[in-house]
Amino acid sequence: MQNEYDYIVVGAGVVGLAITRSLAMKNKRVLLLERQDFGAAASGTNLGQLSVADRAAGLEIEMVKETFKAYAEVAAEYGLEYERKGGLCTLETEEDIAIAERLVAEKRAKGYNLELLYGDQVRKVEPWIENLKGGVYSPDEGRINPFKVNHWLLQEALDAGAIYLSHTEVLGFEEIEGGMACLSTEGTYTAGTVILATGSWSKELLKPYGIELPMGYIRGTAMVTQAFPKVMNGPVEDGAFFTGNVPDGDTIYFGGVQEENGTIVIAQANRAGEDYNTAIDNEDLTKMAKLFLSHYPALKDIQIVRAWSGNTTTTEDDEPFWGFSEELPRMFLAIAFKGAFSLAPAVGRRTADWLVDGSYDERYEKWSPLRVGRCEEEA
Amino acid sequence: MRVEKHPILGDAGQRETVNITVDGRVIQARKGESISAAMLAEKLRICRHTTKSKEARGLFCGIGQCTDCVMQVNGVPNVRTCITEVQEGMTICTQEGVGTWEAKDE
Amino acid sequence: MNNSKIDLLVVGAGPAGLGAAIEAAKRGAKVLVVDENARPGGQLFKQIHKFFGSKEHMAGTRGFTIGEKLLQEAKEHGVMVMLNTLAWGIFKDNVVVVKKDDQSYSIQARKVVIATGATENGLSFKGCTKPGVITGGAAQTMVNIQRVTPGERILMVGTGNVGLIVSYQLMQAGADVVGIVEAAPTVGGYDVHANKVRKAGVPIYLGHTVVEALGANEVSGAVIAPVDCNFQPKKEEAFQVECDTICLAVGLSPRIDLALNAGCEPIFSPVLGGHMPWHDQRMRSLTDVYVAGDVAGIEEASTALEEGKLAGVAAADDLGLLGSEERDTIYQEIESRLNKLRSGLYGDKRRVAKLELMEKGCENHEQR
């Protein structure tokens, strides 16, 4: 029996969209299934931050560069609001400064473009910021409008002939001869390969097939202000993400980006959890607002108009799961990419090259879903 | 036009006046009224211009819900003028786009 | 005030909110009402016309007098009212977070009544965003509270009671109403209101709609046209009307943001103005959350007041403050008053829609 599609991609987040687009551009028959609508979960609740400083040298940096190049090419046509005016990681204590001094030196030696700023030097890059001991400035970082990116990827996927079904929830999978069947709320679809790009929903979806991925959830809460005159240049991020120096129990981070329309997205309150959860916690909001105001006291008159939360996935080694699964050999996973907006177009292109042309880079090995079992055996 | 006499509400009577400045022009407002009301009495209806198409916007809902009437008041942008009472010496400016802003020294 | 525990927190000091507060306070509940506005009464204080209905609904009394009476009664029963206080979120365990001045406060309440009222609808036509296009409510606020006319020559859109009453009130304030436009073939509001404006010589353009607001930066005129059987304007028959203000009185929608935030289930009912939170016969939408007034379906002020009372009594009942003897009669009394308000040509439709709303939600709740 002939499969209806060459590939079924499950999940229309930024990674699923990018993979769908790249496969469709290779003239493959691709079906994209999404239980809500595109960009509904983490890909529609994030800050659109483009990060470089926290990326590993080698493969990851190469993919980030490839992604930025892809954005630059279509930014004007699709209005992506692609900006790289530099990002600032804030340092609040002398201890942070000491760690940053060591890390910045190490990273610079590896070729990262980073600058350590002391005291009021941070106001050179963010004029209204206050009460900091210093900051790590990364001129290559920036921001993009995540909604516009999702839209661009979907549009080009559709233009290339992909079929997109929203509000179609995948309920399960069946191995069939020469492929896989996806059982969904709208019927059964078959394909040679199923690509799972279901982010934080993956754990639940894979459980019945004996695939136990060690994944956790982080619920991030953010809020957005009314449109306001320009006061922030690039993304501002809590130095904890750079230094790794997180005080015990402290899950409220300082940070934010100002969108092109003037609204400021204030981030972020993080809570680790066992389940997918998008509740908003009052205490978190209050703490987050207070922390933000402690560094931007001049913005005391600004009005918050909305708050929301989204879930991202974490893995034990902080690396994504990318590659075929062991239990279902025709199922390919592409989940848990950290800060996916700095990677997705590259993940899409490389996934299509890998699946269609067999073009495989040995460095992908470290992201293989198969590493889970192996690690346990070795241990 | 101010409603001084009214068949049901009666005479407005003498009301204390408050001086406010709208785009450089000093106007006499009545104590307790909203900025929008003071402006309407002077036939001033443009509160702001939109960011992209620079279109004029003015009072719409009158109860603080729609935010079409926001202006820069005493240097702060996005103030809903329909629910903000006039104060003596208030400086009000037509807001261009999201407005301009400078932190005040305190 | 942080974390002060109270029995009932009411959001909205309009007729529904005050009605709920008074009934619960009467029975011994510690009640706090918060309202984002500087004045209590919701939209009552701009209603300078006499209300309809029977005597028990304070018919023949002007809106603002009803407002004053309610405030007086609330005060007598020890209801606390916090003004300029915006309730911006309802979190778990009935924690309502409010903003007053530059501070946020968390208030934990045993029960919450959401009486946030409605938002006026807009209408889309060329130039509809120009200064000089305002809502009927805005016009009413300006003439009756601020005592300034929004313009001098006003074109009203909509012949529901709001359109008719506000037209008349604009004239009472000295403005000229140049006409009333209505897309439907008949006047929507009560005849008594329509006759008043007709008698004053205001033309009512039935079967017409606004096509364009004229003017470089502000409204300086309007183009109106008759509509065909699909309510589309017949452009070839369009004509100009001279006016400086276009006033939209084209209906209201329940203001449900806070109810949704609390977790209430939205139900759609065109007759009642769009989406509104599901509630049972005693206005309960969630275990500890009640809704009342326009937020629970667009009706009018007297009905809002009765719904508020019902919610207040139900909250008192659920708090264990209602005597068993009273329980036998009080619900029936309020229900009978509500049924009277929901009778007649328009009232019946609303009564049926309200029943459908309750049932629809029930089905959904059972399915879960």
PDB file of N, CA and C in Angstrom, chain C residues 24-87:
ATOM      1  N   ALA C  24     -25.852  40.632  50.501  1.00  0.00           N
ATOM      2  CA  ALA C  24     -24.955  39.794  51.309  1.00  0.00           C
ATOM      3  C   ALA C  24     -24.659  40.475  52.642  1.00  0.00           C
ATOM      4  N   ALA C  25     -24.436  41.793  52.613  1.00  0.00           N
ATOM      5  CA  ALA C  25     -24.106  42.534  53.840  1.00  0.00           C
ATOM      6  C   ALA C  25     -25.284  42.525  54.821  1.00  0.00           C
ATOM      7  N   LYS C  26     -26.489  42.676  54.259  1.00  0.00           N
ATOM      8  CA  LYS C  26     -27.719  42.619  55.065  1.00  0.00           C
ATOM      9  C   LYS C  26     -27.766  41.380  55.931  1.00  0.00           C
ATOM     10  N   ARG C  27     -27.215  40.293  55.408  1.00  0.00           N
ATOM     11  CA  ARG C  27     -27.278  39.002  56.103  1.00  0.00           C
ATOM     12  C   ARG C  27     -26.008  38.711  56.886  1.00  0.00           C
ATOM     13  N   GLY C  28     -25.220  39.762  57.078  1.00  0.00           N
ATOM     14  CA  GLY C  28     -24.080  39.640  57.984  1.00  0.00           C
ATOM     15  C   GLY C  28     -22.738  39.368  57.356  1.00  0.00           C
ATOM     16  N   ALA C  29     -22.664  39.363  56.030  1.00  0.00           N
ATOM     17  CA  ALA C  29     -21.368  39.110  55.383  1.00  0.00           C
ATOM     18  C   ALA C  29     -20.512  40.372  55.413  1.00  0.00           C
ATOM     19  N   LYS C  30     -19.216  40.144  55.532  1.00  0.00           N
ATOM     20  CA  LYS C  30     -18.269  41.266  55.427  1.00  0.00           C
ATOM     21  C   LYS C  30     -17.971  41.458  53.931  1.00  0.00           C
ATOM     22  N   VAL C  31     -18.427  42.600  53.403  1.00  0.00           N
ATOM     23  CA  VAL C  31     -18.394  42.778  51.954  1.00  0.00           C
ATOM     24  C   VAL C  31     -17.507  43.953  51.539  1.00  0.00           C
ATOM     25  N   LEU C  32     -16.708  43.714  50.520  1.00  0.00           N
ATOM     26  CA  LEU C  32     -15.902  44.787  49.921  1.00  0.00           C
ATOM     27  C   LEU C  32     -16.248  44.874  48.437  1.00  0.00           C
ATOM     28  N   VAL C  33     -16.516  46.097  47.991  1.00  0.00           N
ATOM     29  CA  VAL C  33     -16.767  46.310  46.562  1.00  0.00           C
ATOM     30  C   VAL C  33     -15.599  47.106  46.000  1.00  0.00           C
ATOM     31  N   VAL C  34     -15.042  46.658  44.886  1.00  0.00           N
ATOM     32  CA  VAL C  34     -13.990  47.446  44.220  1.00  0.00           C
ATOM     33  C   VAL C  34     -14.508  47.884  42.849  1.00  0.00           C
ATOM     34  N   ASP C  35     -14.111  49.074  42.452  1.00  0.00           N
ATOM     35  CA  ASP C  35     -14.509  49.584  41.136  1.00  0.00           C
ATOM     36  C   ASP C  35     -13.377  50.425  40.585  1.00  0.00           C
ATOM     37  N   GLU C  36     -13.114  50.239  39.286  1.00  0.00           N
ATOM     38  CA  GLU C  36     -11.993  50.951  38.681  1.00  0.00           C
ATOM     39  C   GLU C  36     -12.275  52.439  38.488  1.00  0.00           C
ATOM     40  N   ASN C  37     -13.558  52.812  38.522  1.00  0.00           N
ATOM     41  CA  ASN C  37     -13.918  54.200  38.253  1.00  0.00           C
ATOM     42  C   ASN C  37     -13.770  55.086  39.487  1.00  0.00           C
ATOM     43  N   ALA C  38     -13.746  56.389  39.230  1.00  0.00           N
ATOM     44  CA  ALA C  38     -13.622  57.355  40.322  1.00  0.00           C
ATOM     45  C   ALA C  38     -14.934  57.503  41.070  1.00  0.00           C
ATOM     46  N   ARG C  39     -16.061  57.163  40.393  1.00  0.00           N
ATOM     47  CA  ARG C  39     -17.372  57.289  41.022  1.00  0.00           C
ATOM     48  C   ARG C  39     -18.055  55.930  41.041  1.00  0.00           C
ATOM     49  N   PRO C  40     -18.850  55.660  42.075  1.00  0.00           N
ATOM     50  CA  PRO C  40     -19.595  54.403  42.088  1.00  0.00           C
ATOM     51  C   PRO C  40     -20.860  54.546  41.238  1.00  0.00           C
ATOM     52  N   GLY C  41     -21.587  53.449  41.078  1.00  0.00           N
ATOM     53  CA  GLY C  41     -22.879  53.516  40.382  1.00  0.00           C
ATOM     54  C   GLY C  41     -22.830  52.971  38.971  1.00  0.00           C
ATOM     55  N   GLY C  42     -21.630  52.621  38.505  1.00  0.00           N
ATOM     56  CA  GLY C  42     -21.525  52.118  37.131  1.00  0.00           C
ATOM     57  C   GLY C  42     -22.015  53.174  36.169  1.00  0.00           C
ATOM     58  N   GLN C  43     -22.955  52.776  35.294  1.00  0.00           N
ATOM     59  CA  GLN C  43     -23.472  53.731  34.308  1.00  0.00           C
ATOM     60  C   GLN C  43     -24.749  54.419  34.803  1.00  0.00           C
ATOM     61  N   LEU C  44     -25.153  54.156  36.080  1.00  0.00           N
ATOM     62  CA  LEU C  44     -26.422  54.711  36.576  1.00  0.00           C
ATOM     63  C   LEU C  44     -26.419  56.230  36.636  1.00  0.00           C
ATOM     64  N   PHE C  45     -25.267  56.815  36.987  1.00  0.00           N
ATOM     65  CA  PHE C  45     -25.257  58.257  37.240  1.00  0.00           C
ATOM     66  C   PHE C  45     -25.345  59.094  35.974  1.00  0.00           C
ATOM     67  N   LYS C  46     -25.201  58.445  34.824  1.00  0.00           N
ATOM     68  CA  LYS C  46     -25.433  59.235  33.625  1.00  0.00           C
ATOM     69  C   LYS C  46     -26.830  59.017  33.063  1.00  0.00           C
ATOM     70  N   GLN C  47     -27.623  58.180  33.751  1.00  0.00           N
ATOM     71  CA  GLN C  47     -28.999  57.927  33.320  1.00  0.00           C
ATOM     72  C   GLN C  47     -29.897  58.958  33.985  1.00  0.00           C
ATOM     73  N   ILE C  48     -30.266  60.012  33.232  1.00  0.00           N
ATOM     74  CA  ILE C  48     -31.094  61.048  33.851  1.00  0.00           C
ATOM     75  C   ILE C  48     -32.573  60.863  33.492  1.00  0.00           C
ATOM     76  N   HIS C  49     -32.874  59.760  32.776  1.00  0.00           N
ATOM     77  CA  HIS C  49     -34.267  59.511  32.417  1.00  0.00           C
ATOM     78  C   HIS C  49     -34.920  58.621  33.470  1.00  0.00           C
ATOM     79  N   LYS C  50     -36.257  58.597  33.408  1.00  0.00           N
ATOM     80  CA  LYS C  50     -37.014  57.760  34.352  1.00  0.00           C
ATOM     81  C   LYS C  50     -37.033  56.319  33.868  1.00  0.00           C
ATOM     82  N   PHE C  51     -36.851  55.384  34.813  1.00  0.00           N
ATOM     83  CA  PHE C  51     -36.838  53.972  34.446  1.00  0.00           C
ATOM     84  C   PHE C  51     -38.241  53.429  34.280  1.00  0.00           C
ATOM     85  N   PHE C  52     -38.355  52.370  33.495  1.00  0.00           N
ATOM     86  CA  PHE C  52     -39.638  51.691  33.300  1.00  0.00           C
ATOM     87  C   PHE C  52     -39.793  50.529  34.266  1.00  0.00           C
ATOM     88  N   GLY C  53     -40.874  49.823  34.090  1.00  0.00           N
ATOM     89  CA  GLY C  53     -41.102  48.633  34.896  1.00  0.00           C
ATOM     90  C   GLY C  53     -42.157  48.929  35.941  1.00  0.00           C
ATOM     91  N   SER C  54     -42.245  48.049  36.933  1.00  0.00           N
ATOM     92  CA  SER C  54     -43.257  48.260  37.958  1.00  0.00           C
ATOM     93  C   SER C  54     -42.623  48.960  39.148  1.00  0.00           C
ATOM     94  N   LYS C  55     -43.461  49.273  40.121  1.00  0.00           N
ATOM     95  CA  LYS C  55     -43.009  50.057  41.266  1.00  0.00           C
ATOM     96  C   LYS C  55     -41.880  49.367  42.030  1.00  0.00           C
ATOM     97  N   GLU C  56     -41.984  48.025  42.143  1.00  0.00           N
ATOM     98  CA  GLU C  56     -40.979  47.310  42.941  1.00  0.00           C
ATOM     99  C   GLU C  56     -39.593  47.408  42.295  1.00  0.00           C
ATOM    100  N   HIS C  57     -39.544  47.807  41.029  1.00  0.00           N
ATOM    101  CA  HIS C  57     -38.235  48.018  40.386  1.00  0.00           C
ATOM    102  C   HIS C  57     -37.862  49.484  40.381  1.00  0.00           C
ATOM    103  N   MET C  58     -38.487  50.264  41.235  1.00  0.00           N
ATOM    104  CA  MET C  58     -38.213  51.697  41.306  1.00  0.00           C
ATOM    105  C   MET C  58     -38.513  52.374  39.973  1.00  0.00           C
ATOM    106  N   ALA C  59     -39.555  51.925  39.302  1.00  0.00           N
ATOM    107  CA  ALA C  59     -39.932  52.542  38.028  1.00  0.00           C
ATOM    108  C   ALA C  59     -40.362  53.976  38.273  1.00  0.00           C
ATOM    109  N   GLY C  60     -40.176  54.802  37.279  1.00  0.00           N
ATOM    110  CA  GLY C  60     -40.525  56.208  37.410  1.00  0.00           C
ATOM    111  C   GLY C  60     -39.432  56.997  38.100  1.00  0.00           C
ATOM    112  N   THR C  61     -38.429  56.298  38.589  1.00  0.00           N
ATOM    113  CA  THR C  61     -37.309  56.964  39.249  1.00  0.00           C
ATOM    114  C   THR C  61     -36.195  57.143  38.224  1.00  0.00           C
ATOM    115  N   ARG C  62     -35.475  58.251  38.314  1.00  0.00           N
ATOM    116  CA  ARG C  62     -34.372  58.473  37.382  1.00  0.00           C
ATOM    117  C   ARG C  62     -33.152  57.629  37.791  1.00  0.00           C
ATOM    118  N   GLY C  63     -32.354  57.266  36.819  1.00  0.00           N
ATOM    119  CA  GLY C  63     -31.213  56.390  37.066  1.00  0.00           C
ATOM    120  C   GLY C  63     -30.314  56.855  38.190  1.00  0.00           C
ATOM    121  N   PHE C  64     -29.986  58.154  38.165  1.00  0.00           N
ATOM    122  CA  PHE C  64     -29.022  58.612  39.185  1.00  0.00           C
ATOM    123  C   PHE C  64     -29.606  58.558  40.582  1.00  0.00           C
ATOM    124  N   THR C  65     -30.957  58.689  40.690  1.00  0.00           N
ATOM    125  CA  THR C  65     -31.594  58.601  42.011  1.00  0.00           C
ATOM    126  C   THR C  65     -31.489  57.165  42.525  1.00  0.00           C
ATOM    127  N   ILE C  66     -31.669  56.199  41.606  1.00  0.00           N
ATOM    128  CA  ILE C  66     -31.510  54.793  41.999  1.00  0.00           C
ATOM    129  C   ILE C  66     -30.086  54.561  42.493  1.00  0.00           C
ATOM    130  N   GLY C  67     -29.129  55.141  41.784  1.00  0.00           N
ATOM    131  CA  GLY C  67     -27.730  55.027  42.183  1.00  0.00           C
ATOM    132  C   GLY C  67     -27.504  55.553  43.589  1.00  0.00           C
ATOM    133  N   GLU C  68     -28.073  56.733  43.860  1.00  0.00           N
ATOM    134  CA  GLU C  68     -27.900  57.326  45.188  1.00  0.00           C
ATOM    135  C   GLU C  68     -28.510  56.456  46.277  1.00  0.00           C
ATOM    136  N   LYS C  69     -29.695  55.933  45.979  1.00  0.00           N
ATOM    137  CA  LYS C  69     -30.376  55.065  46.955  1.00  0.00           C
ATOM    138  C   LYS C  69     -29.538  53.821  47.258  1.00  0.00           C
ATOM    139  N   LEU C  70     -28.994  53.232  46.209  1.00  0.00           N
ATOM    140  CA  LEU C  70     -28.186  52.021  46.394  1.00  0.00           C
ATOM    141  C   LEU C  70     -26.945  52.305  47.228  1.00  0.00           C
ATOM    142  N   LEU C  71     -26.309  53.429  46.947  1.00  0.00           N
ATOM    143  CA  LEU C  71     -25.102  53.778  47.703  1.00  0.00           C
ATOM    144  C   LEU C  71     -25.431  53.998  49.171  1.00  0.00           C
ATOM    145  N   GLN C  72     -26.559  54.668  49.407  1.00  0.00           N
ATOM    146  CA  GLN C  72     -26.992  54.932  50.770  1.00  0.00           C
ATOM    147  C   GLN C  72     -27.234  53.616  51.504  1.00  0.00           C
ATOM    148  N   GLU C  73     -27.938  52.716  50.829  1.00  0.00           N
ATOM    149  CA  GLU C  73     -28.261  51.416  51.417  1.00  0.00           C
ATOM    150  C   GLU C  73     -26.988  50.605  51.693  1.00  0.00           C
ATOM    151  N   ALA C  74     -26.066  50.652  50.739  1.00  0.00           N
ATOM    152  CA  ALA C  74     -24.810  49.929  50.911  1.00  0.00           C
ATOM    153  C   ALA C  74     -24.070  50.442  52.142  1.00  0.00           C
ATOM    154  N   LYS C  75     -24.074  51.750  52.291  1.00  0.00           N
ATOM    155  CA  LYS C  75     -23.394  52.380  53.427  1.00  0.00           C
ATOM    156  C   LYS C  75     -24.036  51.932  54.741  1.00  0.00           C
ATOM    157  N   GLU C  76     -25.385  51.948  54.768  1.00  0.00           N
ATOM    158  CA  GLU C  76     -26.112  51.565  55.985  1.00  0.00           C
ATOM    159  C   GLU C  76     -25.778  50.140  56.425  1.00  0.00           C
ATOM    160  N   HIS C  77     -25.538  49.292  55.460  1.00  0.00           N
ATOM    161  CA  HIS C  77     -25.270  47.895  55.804  1.00  0.00           C
ATOM    162  C   HIS C  77     -23.771  47.618  55.949  1.00  0.00           C
ATOM    163  N   GLY C  78     -22.971  48.651  55.964  1.00  0.00           N
ATOM    164  CA  GLY C  78     -21.541  48.476  56.239  1.00  0.00           C
ATOM    165  C   GLY C  78     -20.721  47.927  55.079  1.00  0.00           C
ATOM    166  N   VAL C  79     -21.219  48.110  53.851  1.00  0.00           N
ATOM    167  CA  VAL C  79     -20.438  47.661  52.694  1.00  0.00           C
ATOM    168  C   VAL C  79     -19.269  48.629  52.477  1.00  0.00           C
ATOM    169  N   MET C  80     -18.074  48.092  52.321  1.00  0.00           N
ATOM    170  CA  MET C  80     -16.931  48.956  52.016  1.00  0.00           C
ATOM    171  C   MET C  80     -16.821  49.091  50.499  1.00  0.00           C
ATOM    172  N   VAL C  81     -16.606  50.309  50.026  1.00  0.00           N
ATOM    173  CA  VAL C  81     -16.444  50.512  48.586  1.00  0.00           C
ATOM    174  C   VAL C  81     -15.087  51.161  48.326  1.00  0.00           C
ATOM    175  N   MET C  82     -14.275  50.494  47.536  1.00  0.00           N
ATOM    176  CA  MET C  82     -12.971  51.061  47.150  1.00  0.00           C
ATOM    177  C   MET C  82     -13.051  51.507  45.702  1.00  0.00           C
ATOM    178  N   LEU C  83     -12.866  52.796  45.465  1.00  0.00           N
ATOM    179  CA  LEU C  83     -12.937  53.319  44.101  1.00  0.00           C
ATOM    180  C   LEU C  83     -11.533  53.471  43.524  1.00  0.00           C
ATOM    181  N   ASN C  84     -11.468  53.809  42.238  1.00  0.00           N
ATOM    182  CA  ASN C  84     -10.169  53.911  41.550  1.00  0.00           C
ATOM    183  C   ASN C  84      -9.348  52.645  41.773  1.00  0.00           C
ATOM    184  N   THR C  85     -10.033  51.543  41.888  1.00  0.00           N
ATOM    185  CA  THR C  85      -9.370  50.286  42.222  1.00  0.00           C
ATOM    186  C   THR C  85      -9.693  49.258  41.137  1.00  0.00           C
ATOM    187  N   LEU C  86      -8.692  48.902  40.412  1.00  0.00           N
ATOM    188  CA  LEU C  86      -8.879  48.006  39.262  1.00  0.00           C
ATOM    189  C   LEU C  86      -8.575  46.562  39.658  1.00  0.00           C
ATOM    190  N   ALA C  87      -9.576  45.690  39.520  1.00  0.00           N
ATOM    191  CA  ALA C  87      -9.331  44.258  39.755  1.00  0.00           C
ATOM    192  C   ALA C  87      -8.746  43.700  38.473  1.00  0.00           C
TER     193      ALA C  87
END
